[in-house]
Amino acid sequence: MCGIVGYIGTKKAVPVLINGLLSLEYRGYDSAGIAVLENDLIKVVKDKGRVKNLQDNPEIDKILGNIGIAHTRWATHGEPSKVNSHPHLDNSGKFSVVHNGIIENYSILRQKLIDNGYKLLSETDTEVIPNLIHMNYNGNILEAVSKTVKELEGSFAIEVISPLHPDEIIIVKKDSPLVVGVGENENYIASDIPAILAYTSNFYFVGENEIGVIKDDSITFYDVNLNEIKKELKSIEWDAVSSEKNGYEDFMLKEIYEQPKAVRETIGQRMSSDKVKLGLDDVDFSKFNRMYIVACGTAMHAGLASKYAFEKFCKIPTEIDMASEFRYRDPLIDNQTLCIFISQSGETADTIAALKLAKEKGATTIAVVNVIDSSITRVADHTIYTHAGPEIAVASTKAYTCQVVLLNILAANIAELLGNTSDELNDFKQSILALPDKLKEVLDTDEIMKSYAEKNYMKKDLFFVGRGADYAVSLEGSLKLKEISYIHSDAYASGELKHGPIALIEKDTPIIGCATNPSIAAKTISNLEEAISRGGNALLVTNQEIHNDKISDIVTIPDIHPMLSPVLSVVPLQLFAYHIAKFKKLDVDKPRNLAKSVTVE
Ligand code: AGP
């Protein structure tokens, strides 16, 4: 949560910082601020509200300096307000800090500072950092930062500027993302690549407990004890355009429409020949007798939707867990356990903690991640990347479809490595290759989903039902709707309706059924009819030929192997949530109370 940006070079810093913040708003958007070095002073402009407010603040245009740091906030400690906004200054006004993360021991540090005569003005955890730097400062800012971070517990990506050291920005990172973009006589810092992709494609990914001294013409990294370390400069292929709306009204709509391309790129060369290639041939999969797929939110739904292929083709019992539950339930893990962690951002705190626990207990770990070199990739034994490209909208769409596709490719790969040569597996692989074209077709459901949204956007409650993989998709459809439309909705395995939830159905309650598996579609339809008999108004997403005049809307999607249908059937549900939010005139890309990257527990 929170996004940070930094610039040092010959340009005016403010426009670079504001552009970076605008593209990082998906990480948090309740307040924003910048601090720029100018004439031996730190000029700070900050307030609650969106980056746009900051941009429109007349004070911002008066700032001409070339070195600055900036922040967009998702509140953890203290309400959104001017005083709680970043950047924060120490009491002497000589050190300014922006911070993404949480300082868990801030109360102890706060008391220590108060005991030493410091006054803390905000309710934030961050404010302790510039004051500790001041307290630890002895003429050497690098030593002061190093000493300070040794006192901090929690997660942090931090930038520090000071007029006492007017030609550098000090950065440090632990458990929160941070990249340095390399330019010519100028350098950039950001929480995420898209924020600075317009200026450079060469990046250093700051590692755990690494400190960087960023000048306009040099970048030097140190470990926390200030031993210099060499890092590899990486080139990133993403183009700046893919981080822009490109003619679409919202990032979410653009990302929904990008799904055929994203899935095609995720399949890439991995499935082009007879054998699946994921670079996992050295793993001895025959030793695993249990498998966990662990993730949060939409990524966890991708796991639920993909579990069937692991059990069917690999014959390994597979459990799906929410990362926030997994880590506290003492799961049965040993060296015969395979754990798969899914994350778009690669920075989700709950998922990272669950991954660390699995490793400690001896499991083999594979990460399925979208953001290159993110924290999870550095902890997992193996990483396979979805190639969804940057996903900016808070509500995840193309990352989900790519996760489901890649997990199914992984299941096929493990099955092959375990010696499965069945025709069914071969057919399954062919079906994966057909997905990009079928995804293009399924986007044609846009109009019908828009008209169903128009009929229902004023509703207070809505239900989604399905069985098996269709239930997993129902959960995702329901989450999408809640996230961006603020309409209450629930998803049920359709057979469960009659065990209680059907009591909630009354006249005109919308109920969306998903039925794509020929062996159980009829059962879901019967369950929908039970709801219709009690007044419900039903929409059915299906690839079966259905003749049923009680279901008011039937949305037909292309036929596919039942285990892959979540990749297609989720699309009408994404479009439905999108159009409902648009009819309600809501901010689709930045829903209230949420952030794209959830780096707190
Ligand atoms: C998806 O629409 C959500 N914004 C959220 O549930 C998300 O999937 C979850 O926080 C996990 O994020 P990750 O994939 O980056 O780990």
Short mmCIF file of N, CA and C and ligand atoms in Angstrom, two decimals, residues 296-300 342-348 351 376 394-397 403 476 479-480 483 594-598, ligand 1:
data_model
loop_
_atom_site.label_atom_id
_atom_site.label_comp_id
_atom_site.label_asym_id
_atom_site.label_seq_id
_atom_site.Cartn_x
_atom_site.Cartn_y
_atom_site.Cartn_z
N CYS A 296 -4.28 -14.77 -2.02
CA CYS A 296 -5.33 -13.92 -1.46
C CYS A 296 -6.27 -13.44 -2.56
N GLY A 297 -7.50 -13.15 -2.18
CA GLY A 297 -8.46 -12.49 -3.07
C GLY A 297 -8.59 -13.19 -4.41
N THR A 298 -8.50 -12.40 -5.46
CA THR A 298 -8.66 -12.94 -6.81
C THR A 298 -7.63 -14.02 -7.11
N ALA A 299 -6.41 -13.84 -6.65
CA ALA A 299 -5.37 -14.85 -6.91
C ALA A 299 -5.77 -16.18 -6.26
N MET A 300 -6.40 -16.09 -5.08
CA MET A 300 -6.85 -17.32 -4.42
C MET A 300 -7.98 -17.97 -5.23
N ILE A 342 0.37 -17.77 -5.41
CA ILE A 342 -0.04 -16.99 -6.58
C ILE A 342 -0.15 -15.52 -6.17
N SER A 343 0.41 -14.64 -6.99
CA SER A 343 0.26 -13.22 -6.68
C SER A 343 0.52 -12.38 -7.92
N GLN A 344 -0.39 -11.47 -8.21
CA GLN A 344 -0.16 -10.54 -9.31
C GLN A 344 1.03 -9.66 -8.96
N SER A 345 0.94 -8.98 -7.82
CA SER A 345 1.95 -7.98 -7.46
C SER A 345 3.26 -8.61 -7.00
N GLY A 346 3.17 -9.80 -6.42
CA GLY A 346 4.37 -10.40 -5.83
C GLY A 346 4.77 -9.71 -4.53
N GLU A 347 3.88 -8.86 -3.99
CA GLU A 347 4.22 -8.09 -2.79
C GLU A 347 3.23 -8.29 -1.66
N THR A 348 2.23 -9.12 -1.82
CA THR A 348 1.17 -9.25 -0.82
C THR A 348 1.73 -9.82 0.49
N THR A 351 0.69 -13.33 1.66
CA THR A 351 1.22 -14.41 0.80
C THR A 351 2.72 -14.61 1.06
N ILE A 376 8.11 -11.81 -3.73
CA ILE A 376 7.80 -13.25 -3.67
C ILE A 376 8.77 -14.05 -4.53
N VAL A 394 -7.41 -1.50 -9.79
CA VAL A 394 -7.36 -2.23 -8.51
C VAL A 394 -8.05 -3.59 -8.63
N ALA A 395 -9.17 -3.62 -9.35
CA ALA A 395 -9.86 -4.90 -9.53
C ALA A 395 -9.11 -5.71 -10.59
N SER A 396 -8.67 -6.87 -10.16
CA SER A 396 -7.83 -7.70 -11.04
C SER A 396 -8.69 -8.43 -12.07
N THR A 397 -8.29 -8.38 -13.33
CA THR A 397 -9.03 -9.09 -14.38
C THR A 397 -8.07 -9.96 -15.21
N GLN A 403 -3.39 -16.18 -14.57
CA GLN A 403 -3.04 -17.11 -13.47
C GLN A 403 -3.70 -18.47 -13.69
N GLU A 476 -15.39 -15.32 -7.82
CA GLU A 476 -14.65 -14.21 -8.43
C GLU A 476 -15.61 -13.15 -8.97
N LEU A 479 -16.81 -11.17 -6.02
CA LEU A 479 -15.77 -10.26 -5.49
C LEU A 479 -15.63 -9.03 -6.39
N LYS A 480 -15.63 -9.27 -7.71
CA LYS A 480 -15.50 -8.15 -8.66
C LYS A 480 -16.62 -7.14 -8.43
N GLU A 483 -16.21 -5.23 -5.08
CA GLU A 483 -15.08 -4.31 -5.09
C GLU A 483 -15.39 -2.98 -5.75
N LEU A 594 -9.74 0.45 -0.97
CA LEU A 594 -8.88 -0.64 -1.46
C LEU A 594 -7.55 -0.10 -1.97
N ALA A 595 -6.60 -1.00 -2.13
CA ALA A 595 -5.34 -0.66 -2.78
C ALA A 595 -4.92 -1.87 -3.59
N LYS A 596 -4.17 -1.62 -4.62
CA LYS A 596 -3.80 -2.71 -5.53
C LYS A 596 -2.87 -3.71 -4.86
N SER A 597 -1.94 -3.17 -4.11
CA SER A 597 -0.91 -4.04 -3.57
C SER A 597 -1.05 -4.00 -2.05
N VAL A 598 -1.38 -5.13 -1.44
CA VAL A 598 -1.74 -5.11 -0.02
C VAL A 598 -0.54 -5.59 0.79
C1 AGP B 1 -8.57 -8.33 -6.87
O1 AGP B 1 -9.52 -7.70 -7.64
C2 AGP B 1 -8.25 -7.70 -5.63
N1 AGP B 1 -7.91 -6.35 -5.77
C3 AGP B 1 -7.47 -8.48 -4.59
O2 AGP B 1 -8.33 -9.47 -4.12
C4 AGP B 1 -6.12 -9.12 -5.00
O3 AGP B 1 -6.34 -10.16 -5.91
C5 AGP B 1 -5.41 -9.64 -3.73
O4 AGP B 1 -5.16 -8.56 -2.89
C6 AGP B 1 -4.13 -10.37 -4.06
O5 AGP B 1 -3.20 -9.55 -4.69
P1 AGP B 1 -1.91 -10.15 -5.39
O6 AGP B 1 -2.38 -11.00 -6.52
O7 AGP B 1 -1.14 -8.96 -5.86
O8 AGP B 1 -1.19 -10.96 -4.37
#
